[in-house]
Amino acid sequence: MTLLRLISWPYFRRHVLRTLLTVAGIVLGVAVFVGMHTANHTVLDGFSRTVDRIAGKTEIQVTAGETGFDEEILDKVQSASTVRVAVPVIEAVVDTNAIDHGGQGNLLILGIDMTGDRSLRDYDLESGEDAVIDDPLVFLAQPDSLMLSKEFADKNHITVGSRLPLGTAEGEKPFTVRGVMKSSALTSAFGGNLAVMDIYAAQKMFGRGRTFDRIDLAVRPGRTIAECERELQTMLGPGFQVEPPSGRGQQFEAMLAAYSMMVNISSAFALFIGMFIIYNSFAIAVTQRRSEIGILRALGATRRQIRWLFLGESAVTGLIGSIGGVVFGVVIARGIAASIGTLISDVYGQTQSTTEALATDPRLLGVALVIGILTSLVAAAIPARNAARVDPVQALQKGKYQVLSAGESRLRAMLAAVLGAIALVCLVAPPLTSASRQAGGARALFYLGFSLVIVVALLLSPLLSLGLAKALRPLLTRLRPVEGVLAADSLIQAPRRTSASVAALMLSLTLVVAFAGMARASYDSIINWMQTALNPDLFVMPSQSIVVRTIRFPPSVGPDIAAIPGVERVQTVRDARIVFRKTPIMLVAIEVASMAQTAQRVPVAGNADQMYRRAGAGEGLIVSDNLALLQHLSLGEMLEIPAPNGLVRLPIVGIIVDFSDQQGTIFVDRRQFLKYWGDDSVNVVRVYLKPGVQMPDVRQRILERFAGQRQVFVLTNAELKAYILRVTDQWFGLTSIQIAVAVLVAILGIVNTLTVSITDRRRELGVLQAVGGLQGQIRRTIWLEALSIAVIGLTLGFVLGAINLYYILQIVQYDIGGMRLDYEFPYPTMLALVPVMLAAAFVAAIWPAESAVRGSLVEALEYE
Amino acid sequence: MSKQRLWPRRHENTKKNGVHVLPFHFIFFFFVCFAPSWPTGLQSSLIAADNARQIVEEAQKRTDAKSQRYEGVLQVFDSKGKIADKRWTFERLGSHGQSKVVLRFTAPAEVKGVAMLIVNHPDRASDQWMWTPAIERDRRIALQDRSTRFFGTDFSFEDLEERDVNQYDYTLAAGDDATVDGAACWKIQSTPKESKSSQYTKSIVWVRKDDYAFARIENYVKDQVVRRMAYSDIQNVQGIWTARQLEMADLRRGSRTRLTLEKLEYNVPLKDEDFTLQAIRRQ
């Protein structure tokens, strides 16, 4: 402690900027970790909280995926001996044209049966006519009745009796606010944007026919939840999920698994990058303070004390940086959460409330603090060890700075070679066959190999930096004979000073390459898929979003559209998320025979003709390639899909590439779907036009046909594809965050390196100026040094990124999305990054360059 | 004396049938009727628990009618004095646990056309459906939580259920205030048996001694009266003593609901086919 106060504190005070930069490394890593995890938790918690608040006293919920089930199931459930009370529920998120003060246009509509619902949910009306307040009769009698949460009513200045327009299956309808619910746990669900309406009116308004989304129930006193679950599961069969409300949260979490994985990878990289910034700072600090260490050692300080001095410094730096990172992370979490919310809404159709409070989990913040400090300690461990090994005699000799010893270099190279060989063995030893990849051990080896590749790259970064710096020397010499040589020599003489910055930059770019490569491959695959699978001229939908399935068409819409002049063919599609092997996947009911004629898709396994013929005859199922990969399914395998009306037991007759859902898709013929799910509603009508017909005319006719009767959105083929690509853009929005982080890392690392470089070379720069060197030459030297670091970082980053991309595509294929993506190096992004990184390097060099030319010449020449 | 002989015989008969269903038949509808007065000499002998039960049975017997029709005015007075009115027509076919009821709201405009069909069963809870013309939907009303209020009135669904007399124990409660509106009454305590689930711990029923009409019912939760039903304007309609006005007060909420019976008729010709789901959808 005394050493920290007497030795470290004055050093920090003398080098405020560098200290701040070091702390910034930790701030960056911890902030990304905290920000991304807090945002992720906020979204997941928001969903779970909404589920819990709506569930009220519900102990068990009965669902059948998104398809819902027939009303008659309610009678069965109510008759169960373990059930005290069971009430049906419909949920729909609708857009409202309410006066929108907080950007809160979406409203969660809860359709309930008010005759029994209040035994599970606690709500009361605050104002309104007495006959309306506690009299559900008027509420039930008028299908336009709506009860709003006090939160939503206040926010939008809505009072009892107001009319509120809502988008329904029958078009936009004015609803009458017949009550305002007092604030309670229920009304705060979905960020307070909640409304209650009669369930039977909701069925009509949202095109649900005679189905319910789920049944909420409470267990009879004296019976256990487990008993009730068993009874209901036996009674209803495997087509129903009988589980506590928390089960829905788990399903939601499972749906977001791919996104969570990406968040985790990003967080880990951010921390890793932060670690290198700290390593860089401490390595430089040790080098700079060699004489100070030498004096301490000469005065009797032990190696142990020196090591602990530096570790202590790093712990304090880590603590301060972590606190800053936690604060900054919480600040940025709101923005990230909003972005994730939009993504989830657009990709999964699960509209999220954006008004939920941030889920700042104290445990996560605690973990972040610990991780920040540990990262700092780990990063400082090698510099601290080096500091402890400083020889006092050598240290007190002026001018003996950075030398990468040949022994150290050899050791690193040997270690890298050994680890590289192991990585190669891990990669090739268990070939990624379908059989071997099922073995957990093979995946562990794969991940070990992946980690070792990164470690090898880091070990080799000083050597590679040195090599690249030497390679750059002729170029720099040709560019600027004096400044170029000086810049190159500075890098060559002090590779350790440069290598950590380069390593941090390399890691950042590695991640950027991986994300950009994945994005590019995904775009290409998605575009290919869209060209074959999405070839109708028009898509008619009941909702503006293709992923929102809470409002649906009745089956009659198909023939109605088919009868419109100019329409050659229509295909009705019903898609719904179901639970298959405990994973939420997409079930798509299609008119297989018709699809076979219009959108012939080449299966990756199976024969196209047989696939369509058998699936169309109800003799088989078609599954997506990603489902087959994630669930280890193969052609001909018998699938068992639990449905409300029984177990669907059909073989896989074809596997096709499909990007409808990240967790996978099963295609079933519409007749089979009707038979087993009893759901005749329609999500999308695919419309093919007659040759020569004007598309805008038909579009207009469709809109006119349903005007005033039904809410209809007509998208052209191009609009739908643009929508999908926009959603894909959002999904890969993380790439832009990564690029931002990479730029920040570049700036931080280069500023740090150059600051030290100038301090180290103060004497050299002083002599240069003394013998007639111009300020402009000094500036250019520093600039060239910065640009060289960026070039080296870019080169190594691209190389490691290219390797990393291979691994990431493997992970995406086998562990995340089951997407079989082609390897494509993201040249456009990388080319765009070159000027960005060079500009960042130049910006980073401005201040150090000015500092170098404005430094005191006398002070610089003191050494002489 | 004939009355004294009548009770044991009736008791035996019901035992023989094996079904002791003496429904409180949608209780407030049931309570609009009450039996003719008893001979005074009988009163002093009816002090045992069994006799308390016989009083209830007799009260119910005197309301027997093949059918019933009236137009009801329902007024809900909230704690602030605000009044909400509704009107309905009520038709009942059959009695004593095997009746069918159609209740059709006629006012206000928001609820006009809403109809309810209630099919009572002797051995289980009634089935109830509701027809909502605006969405052209009928729905089954599942009375799982019987303490729920009946569409904003001060009656709970349990108050409206037909009750199996065997599921309650009856005792004559001695008390000084066994007089309601100047009429001498028996004060009978009805307690649900263990097998019977009820929101109420017990009920105290006042039965007028002169005509067996119910005069008042107080429903208790633990030792606190939570709902009180008062019967007034008792008239003899076609030989059946009937309260033309019933008022249920919810003492916890401070609100009350008054039902006034207009154009009351018994034994009117009603068709069985008018008491079906199809029928309530038609009209």
mmCIF file of C-alpha atoms in Angstrom, chain A residues 90-337:
data_model
loop_
_atom_site.group_PDB
_atom_site.id
_atom_site.type_symbol
_atom_site.label_atom_id
_atom_site.label_comp_id
_atom_site.label_asym_id
_atom_site.label_seq_id
_atom_site.Cartn_x
_atom_site.Cartn_y
_atom_site.Cartn_z
ATOM 1 C CA ILE A 90 -56.144 -14.664 -26.243
ATOM 2 C CA GLU A 91 -53.266 -12.266 -26.632
ATOM 3 C CA ALA A 92 -52.650 -9.891 -29.502
ATOM 4 C CA VAL A 93 -50.336 -6.970 -29.946
ATOM 5 C CA VAL A 94 -51.915 -4.265 -32.055
ATOM 6 C CA ASP A 95 -50.783 -0.965 -33.336
ATOM 7 C CA THR A 96 -52.893 1.918 -32.206
ATOM 8 C CA ASN A 97 -53.170 5.408 -33.494
ATOM 9 C CA ALA A 98 -53.381 6.686 -29.958
ATOM 10 C CA ILE A 99 -51.853 10.057 -29.332
ATOM 11 C CA ASP A 100 -48.371 8.887 -28.968
ATOM 12 C CA HIS A 101 -46.419 10.860 -26.445
ATOM 13 C CA GLY A 102 -43.846 8.323 -25.487
ATOM 14 C CA GLY A 103 -43.578 6.452 -28.755
ATOM 15 C CA GLN A 104 -45.841 3.790 -27.309
ATOM 16 C CA GLY A 105 -48.107 2.869 -30.164
ATOM 17 C CA ASN A 106 -48.296 -0.871 -29.515
ATOM 18 C CA LEU A 107 -50.892 -2.183 -27.170
ATOM 19 C CA LEU A 108 -51.055 -5.690 -25.758
ATOM 20 C CA ILE A 109 -54.668 -6.810 -25.921
ATOM 21 C CA LEU A 110 -55.630 -9.452 -23.436
ATOM 22 C CA GLY A 111 -58.807 -11.230 -24.459
ATOM 23 C CA ILE A 112 -60.338 -12.835 -21.392
ATOM 24 C CA ASP A 113 -63.600 -14.294 -20.172
ATOM 25 C CA MET A 114 -64.627 -11.828 -17.535
ATOM 26 C CA THR A 115 -67.124 -14.150 -15.917
ATOM 27 C CA GLY A 116 -64.370 -16.091 -14.213
ATOM 28 C CA ASP A 117 -61.136 -14.373 -14.977
ATOM 29 C CA ARG A 118 -60.915 -12.238 -11.910
ATOM 30 C CA SER A 119 -60.285 -15.272 -9.787
ATOM 31 C CA LEU A 120 -56.870 -15.410 -11.442
ATOM 32 C CA ARG A 121 -56.139 -11.821 -12.305
ATOM 33 C CA ASP A 122 -56.679 -8.824 -10.165
ATOM 34 C CA TYR A 123 -58.044 -5.835 -11.973
ATOM 35 C CA ASP A 124 -60.618 -3.259 -11.196
ATOM 36 C CA LEU A 125 -61.943 -0.224 -12.952
ATOM 37 C CA GLU A 126 -61.102 3.142 -11.606
ATOM 38 C CA SER A 127 -63.651 5.312 -13.251
ATOM 39 C CA GLY A 128 -66.565 5.208 -15.597
ATOM 40 C CA GLU A 129 -70.231 4.605 -15.109
ATOM 41 C CA ASP A 130 -70.970 2.365 -12.221
ATOM 42 C CA ALA A 131 -72.942 0.027 -14.429
ATOM 43 C CA VAL A 132 -69.874 -0.342 -16.569
ATOM 44 C CA ILE A 133 -67.242 -0.421 -13.895
ATOM 45 C CA ASP A 134 -68.175 -3.623 -12.236
ATOM 46 C CA ASP A 135 -70.723 -4.840 -14.695
ATOM 47 C CA PRO A 136 -69.163 -7.059 -17.297
ATOM 48 C CA LEU A 137 -72.547 -7.357 -19.017
ATOM 49 C CA VAL A 138 -72.237 -4.166 -21.063
ATOM 50 C CA PHE A 139 -68.635 -5.032 -21.617
ATOM 51 C CA LEU A 140 -69.590 -8.443 -22.912
ATOM 52 C CA ALA A 141 -72.545 -7.203 -24.903
ATOM 53 C CA GLN A 142 -70.545 -4.634 -26.842
ATOM 54 C CA PRO A 143 -67.642 -6.067 -28.833
ATOM 55 C CA ASP A 144 -66.010 -2.654 -29.069
ATOM 56 C CA SER A 145 -65.480 -2.606 -25.306
ATOM 57 C CA LEU A 146 -61.989 -2.021 -24.065
ATOM 58 C CA MET A 147 -60.494 -1.563 -20.635
ATOM 59 C CA LEU A 148 -57.207 0.247 -20.582
ATOM 60 C CA SER A 149 -54.459 0.275 -18.035
ATOM 61 C CA LYS A 150 -54.204 3.515 -16.127
ATOM 62 C CA GLU A 151 -50.627 3.827 -17.368
ATOM 63 C CA PHE A 152 -51.607 3.778 -21.036
ATOM 64 C CA ALA A 153 -54.687 5.937 -20.511
ATOM 65 C CA ASP A 154 -52.724 8.601 -18.643
ATOM 66 C CA LYS A 155 -49.865 8.564 -21.111
ATOM 67 C CA ASN A 156 -52.193 9.105 -24.028
ATOM 68 C CA HIS A 157 -54.742 11.310 -22.209
ATOM 69 C CA ILE A 158 -57.534 8.819 -22.746
ATOM 70 C CA THR A 159 -60.569 8.826 -20.501
ATOM 71 C CA VAL A 160 -63.560 6.547 -20.061
ATOM 72 C CA GLY A 161 -65.863 6.925 -23.030
ATOM 73 C CA SER A 162 -63.032 7.820 -25.421
ATOM 74 C CA ARG A 163 -62.820 6.086 -28.751
ATOM 75 C CA LEU A 164 -59.556 4.387 -29.599
ATOM 76 C CA PRO A 165 -58.892 3.109 -33.133
ATOM 77 C CA LEU A 166 -57.210 -0.277 -33.309
ATOM 78 C CA GLY A 167 -56.044 -2.383 -36.207
ATOM 79 C CA THR A 168 -58.066 -5.597 -36.295
ATOM 80 C CA ALA A 169 -58.624 -8.429 -38.739
ATOM 81 C CA GLU A 170 -61.650 -6.465 -39.904
ATOM 82 C CA GLY A 171 -59.691 -3.313 -40.554
ATOM 83 C CA GLU A 172 -59.216 -0.386 -38.268
ATOM 84 C CA LYS A 173 -62.059 -0.274 -35.762
ATOM 85 C CA PRO A 174 -62.916 2.336 -33.195
ATOM 86 C CA PHE A 175 -63.072 0.829 -29.707
ATOM 87 C CA THR A 176 -64.851 2.383 -26.766
ATOM 88 C CA VAL A 177 -62.867 2.728 -23.586
ATOM 89 C CA ARG A 178 -65.343 1.498 -21.002
ATOM 90 C CA GLY A 179 -62.992 1.468 -18.103
ATOM 91 C CA VAL A 180 -59.582 2.292 -16.820
ATOM 92 C CA MET A 181 -57.941 -0.328 -14.655
ATOM 93 C CA LYS A 182 -56.273 0.737 -11.483
ATOM 94 C CA SER A 183 -52.517 0.399 -11.447
ATOM 95 C CA SER A 184 -51.539 -3.098 -10.450
ATOM 96 C CA ALA A 185 -49.053 -5.757 -11.382
ATOM 97 C CA LEU A 186 -51.278 -6.705 -14.304
ATOM 98 C CA THR A 187 -51.584 -3.203 -15.708
ATOM 99 C CA SER A 188 -47.848 -2.687 -15.575
ATOM 100 C CA ALA A 189 -47.318 -5.673 -17.866
ATOM 101 C CA PHE A 190 -45.931 -4.868 -21.294
ATOM 102 C CA GLY A 191 -44.628 -1.590 -19.973
ATOM 103 C CA GLY A 192 -48.152 -0.572 -18.996
ATOM 104 C CA ASN A 193 -49.421 -0.722 -22.591
ATOM 105 C CA LEU A 194 -52.162 -3.158 -21.758
ATOM 106 C CA ALA A 195 -55.823 -3.414 -22.590
ATOM 107 C CA VAL A 196 -58.430 -6.000 -21.735
ATOM 108 C CA MET A 197 -61.318 -7.048 -23.918
ATOM 109 C CA ASP A 198 -63.846 -9.847 -24.013
ATOM 110 C CA ILE A 199 -62.300 -13.027 -25.336
ATOM 111 C CA TYR A 200 -65.116 -13.760 -27.768
ATOM 112 C CA ALA A 201 -64.950 -10.262 -29.181
ATOM 113 C CA ALA A 202 -61.181 -10.736 -29.442
ATOM 114 C CA GLN A 203 -61.712 -13.954 -31.410
ATOM 115 C CA LYS A 204 -63.763 -12.016 -33.915
ATOM 116 C CA MET A 205 -61.544 -8.947 -34.009
ATOM 117 C CA PHE A 206 -58.327 -10.882 -34.493
ATOM 118 C CA GLY A 207 -59.643 -13.606 -36.778
ATOM 119 C CA ARG A 208 -59.180 -16.458 -34.332
ATOM 120 C CA GLY A 209 -62.301 -18.386 -35.200
ATOM 121 C CA ARG A 210 -63.361 -20.510 -32.258
ATOM 122 C CA THR A 211 -59.987 -21.011 -30.733
ATOM 123 C CA PHE A 212 -58.142 -19.879 -27.657
ATOM 124 C CA ASP A 213 -54.441 -19.150 -27.360
ATOM 125 C CA ARG A 214 -54.125 -20.720 -23.962
ATOM 126 C CA ILE A 215 -55.877 -21.611 -20.754
ATOM 127 C CA ASP A 216 -54.731 -20.188 -17.449
ATOM 128 C CA LEU A 217 -55.642 -22.172 -14.413
ATOM 129 C CA ALA A 218 -55.288 -22.526 -10.680
ATOM 130 C CA VAL A 219 -54.999 -25.813 -8.880
ATOM 131 C CA ARG A 220 -57.679 -27.055 -6.517
ATOM 132 C CA PRO A 221 -56.703 -26.631 -2.858
ATOM 133 C CA GLY A 222 -55.094 -29.771 -1.496
ATOM 134 C CA ARG A 223 -53.751 -30.827 -4.901
ATOM 135 C CA THR A 224 -50.263 -30.121 -6.107
ATOM 136 C CA ILE A 225 -49.188 -28.406 -9.307
ATOM 137 C CA ALA A 226 -47.344 -31.555 -10.340
ATOM 138 C CA GLU A 227 -50.511 -33.633 -9.895
ATOM 139 C CA CYS A 228 -52.470 -31.178 -11.966
ATOM 140 C CA GLU A 229 -49.833 -31.117 -14.695
ATOM 141 C CA ARG A 230 -49.878 -34.901 -14.853
ATOM 142 C CA GLU A 231 -53.652 -35.104 -14.997
ATOM 143 C CA LEU A 232 -53.965 -32.487 -17.704
ATOM 144 C CA GLN A 233 -51.101 -33.836 -19.779
ATOM 145 C CA THR A 234 -52.656 -37.292 -19.707
ATOM 146 C CA MET A 235 -56.069 -35.872 -20.490
ATOM 147 C CA LEU A 236 -54.983 -33.590 -23.318
ATOM 148 C CA GLY A 237 -52.132 -35.551 -24.842
ATOM 149 C CA PRO A 238 -48.665 -34.518 -26.004
ATOM 150 C CA GLY A 239 -49.964 -31.869 -28.398
ATOM 151 C CA PHE A 240 -50.420 -29.522 -25.491
ATOM 152 C CA GLN A 241 -47.854 -27.893 -23.284
ATOM 153 C CA VAL A 242 -48.932 -27.982 -19.677
ATOM 154 C CA GLU A 243 -46.487 -25.976 -17.634
ATOM 155 C CA PRO A 244 -46.145 -23.091 -15.218
ATOM 156 C CA PRO A 245 -46.097 -19.569 -16.723
ATOM 157 C CA SER A 246 -42.322 -19.477 -16.391
ATOM 158 C CA GLY A 247 -42.174 -22.112 -19.156
ATOM 159 C CA ARG A 248 -43.092 -19.455 -21.722
ATOM 160 C CA GLY A 249 -40.110 -17.392 -20.625
ATOM 161 C CA GLN A 250 -37.877 -20.398 -21.154
ATOM 162 C CA GLN A 251 -39.265 -20.911 -24.646
ATOM 163 C CA PHE A 252 -38.661 -17.270 -25.456
ATOM 164 C CA GLU A 253 -35.118 -17.627 -24.184
ATOM 165 C CA ALA A 254 -34.610 -20.714 -26.324
ATOM 166 C CA MET A 255 -35.850 -18.768 -29.337
ATOM 167 C CA LEU A 256 -33.239 -16.106 -28.666
ATOM 168 C CA ALA A 257 -30.448 -18.625 -28.173
ATOM 169 C CA ALA A 258 -28.718 -17.649 -31.414
ATOM 170 C CA TYR A 259 -28.799 -13.992 -30.557
ATOM 171 C CA SER A 260 -27.578 -14.632 -27.014
ATOM 172 C CA MET A 261 -24.682 -16.633 -28.417
ATOM 173 C CA MET A 262 -23.655 -13.708 -30.603
ATOM 174 C CA VAL A 263 -23.911 -11.367 -27.625
ATOM 175 C CA ASN A 264 -21.698 -13.662 -25.585
ATOM 176 C CA ILE A 265 -19.096 -13.884 -28.331
ATOM 177 C CA SER A 266 -19.063 -10.094 -28.678
ATOM 178 C CA SER A 267 -18.757 -9.591 -24.925
ATOM 179 C CA ALA A 268 -15.921 -12.075 -24.669
ATOM 180 C CA PHE A 269 -14.045 -10.403 -27.492
ATOM 181 C CA ALA A 270 -14.588 -6.963 -25.961
ATOM 182 C CA LEU A 271 -13.066 -8.154 -22.693
ATOM 183 C CA PHE A 272 -10.221 -9.827 -24.525
ATOM 184 C CA ILE A 273 -9.522 -6.643 -26.420
ATOM 185 C CA GLY A 274 -9.648 -4.637 -23.192
ATOM 186 C CA MET A 275 -7.149 -7.069 -21.737
ATOM 187 C CA PHE A 276 -4.697 -6.351 -24.517
ATOM 188 C CA ILE A 277 -5.007 -2.628 -24.083
ATOM 189 C CA ILE A 278 -4.104 -3.061 -20.411
ATOM 190 C CA TYR A 279 -1.329 -5.456 -21.217
ATOM 191 C CA ASN A 280 0.024 -2.922 -23.650
ATOM 192 C CA SER A 281 -0.117 -0.122 -21.089
ATOM 193 C CA PHE A 282 1.524 -2.134 -18.349
ATOM 194 C CA ALA A 283 4.163 -3.585 -20.618
ATOM 195 C CA ILE A 284 5.046 -0.040 -21.636
ATOM 196 C CA ALA A 285 4.893 1.183 -18.048
ATOM 197 C CA VAL A 286 7.348 -1.519 -16.979
ATOM 198 C CA THR A 287 9.696 -0.588 -19.786
ATOM 199 C CA GLN A 288 9.458 3.097 -18.975
ATOM 200 C CA ARG A 289 9.907 2.590 -15.285
ATOM 201 C CA ARG A 290 12.890 0.271 -15.529
ATOM 202 C CA SER A 291 15.150 2.842 -13.892
ATOM 203 C CA GLU A 292 12.603 3.390 -11.139
ATOM 204 C CA ILE A 293 12.331 -0.354 -10.627
ATOM 205 C CA GLY A 294 16.117 -0.557 -10.658
ATOM 206 C CA ILE A 295 16.361 2.090 -7.915
ATOM 207 C CA LEU A 296 13.718 0.292 -5.856
ATOM 208 C CA ARG A 297 15.534 -2.991 -6.261
ATOM 209 C CA ALA A 298 18.849 -1.284 -5.390
ATOM 210 C CA LEU A 299 17.213 0.102 -2.252
ATOM 211 C CA GLY A 300 16.246 -3.393 -1.146
ATOM 212 C CA ALA A 301 12.795 -3.979 -2.618
ATOM 213 C CA THR A 302 12.261 -7.682 -3.285
ATOM 214 C CA ARG A 303 11.115 -9.119 -6.615
ATOM 215 C CA ARG A 304 7.899 -10.148 -4.902
ATOM 216 C CA GLN A 305 7.270 -6.565 -3.770
ATOM 217 C CA ILE A 306 7.853 -5.261 -7.295
ATOM 218 C CA ARG A 307 5.499 -7.863 -8.743
ATOM 219 C CA TRP A 308 2.809 -7.005 -6.204
ATOM 220 C CA LEU A 309 3.323 -3.316 -6.831
ATOM 221 C CA PHE A 310 2.400 -3.746 -10.481
ATOM 222 C CA LEU A 311 -0.383 -6.211 -9.737
ATOM 223 C CA GLY A 312 -1.712 -3.767 -7.153
ATOM 224 C CA GLU A 313 -1.650 -1.007 -9.746
ATOM 225 C CA SER A 314 -3.495 -3.204 -12.190
ATOM 226 C CA ALA A 315 -6.071 -4.178 -9.557
ATOM 227 C CA VAL A 316 -6.740 -0.520 -8.775
ATOM 228 C CA THR A 317 -6.851 0.323 -12.480
ATOM 229 C CA GLY A 318 -9.134 -2.638 -13.028
ATOM 230 C CA LEU A 319 -11.433 -1.574 -10.216
ATOM 231 C CA ILE A 320 -11.704 2.011 -11.430
ATOM 232 C CA GLY A 321 -12.121 0.879 -15.041
ATOM 233 C CA SER A 322 -14.698 -1.706 -14.033
ATOM 234 C CA ILE A 323 -16.733 0.826 -12.093
ATOM 235 C CA GLY A 324 -16.577 3.150 -15.076
ATOM 236 C CA GLY A 325 -17.440 0.248 -17.364
ATOM 237 C CA VAL A 326 -20.418 -0.747 -15.254
ATOM 238 C CA VAL A 327 -21.740 2.810 -15.290
ATOM 239 C CA PHE A 328 -21.123 3.267 -19.006
ATOM 240 C CA GLY A 329 -22.509 -0.200 -19.724
ATOM 241 C CA VAL A 330 -25.753 0.583 -17.935
ATOM 242 C CA VAL A 331 -25.965 3.844 -19.881
ATOM 243 C CA ILE A 332 -25.584 2.140 -23.261
ATOM 244 C CA ALA A 333 -27.762 -0.826 -22.258
ATOM 245 C CA ARG A 334 -30.972 1.139 -22.826
ATOM 246 C CA GLY A 335 -30.021 1.826 -26.431
ATOM 247 C CA ILE A 336 -28.918 -1.748 -27.048
ATOM 248 C CA ALA A 337 -32.117 -3.080 -25.427
#
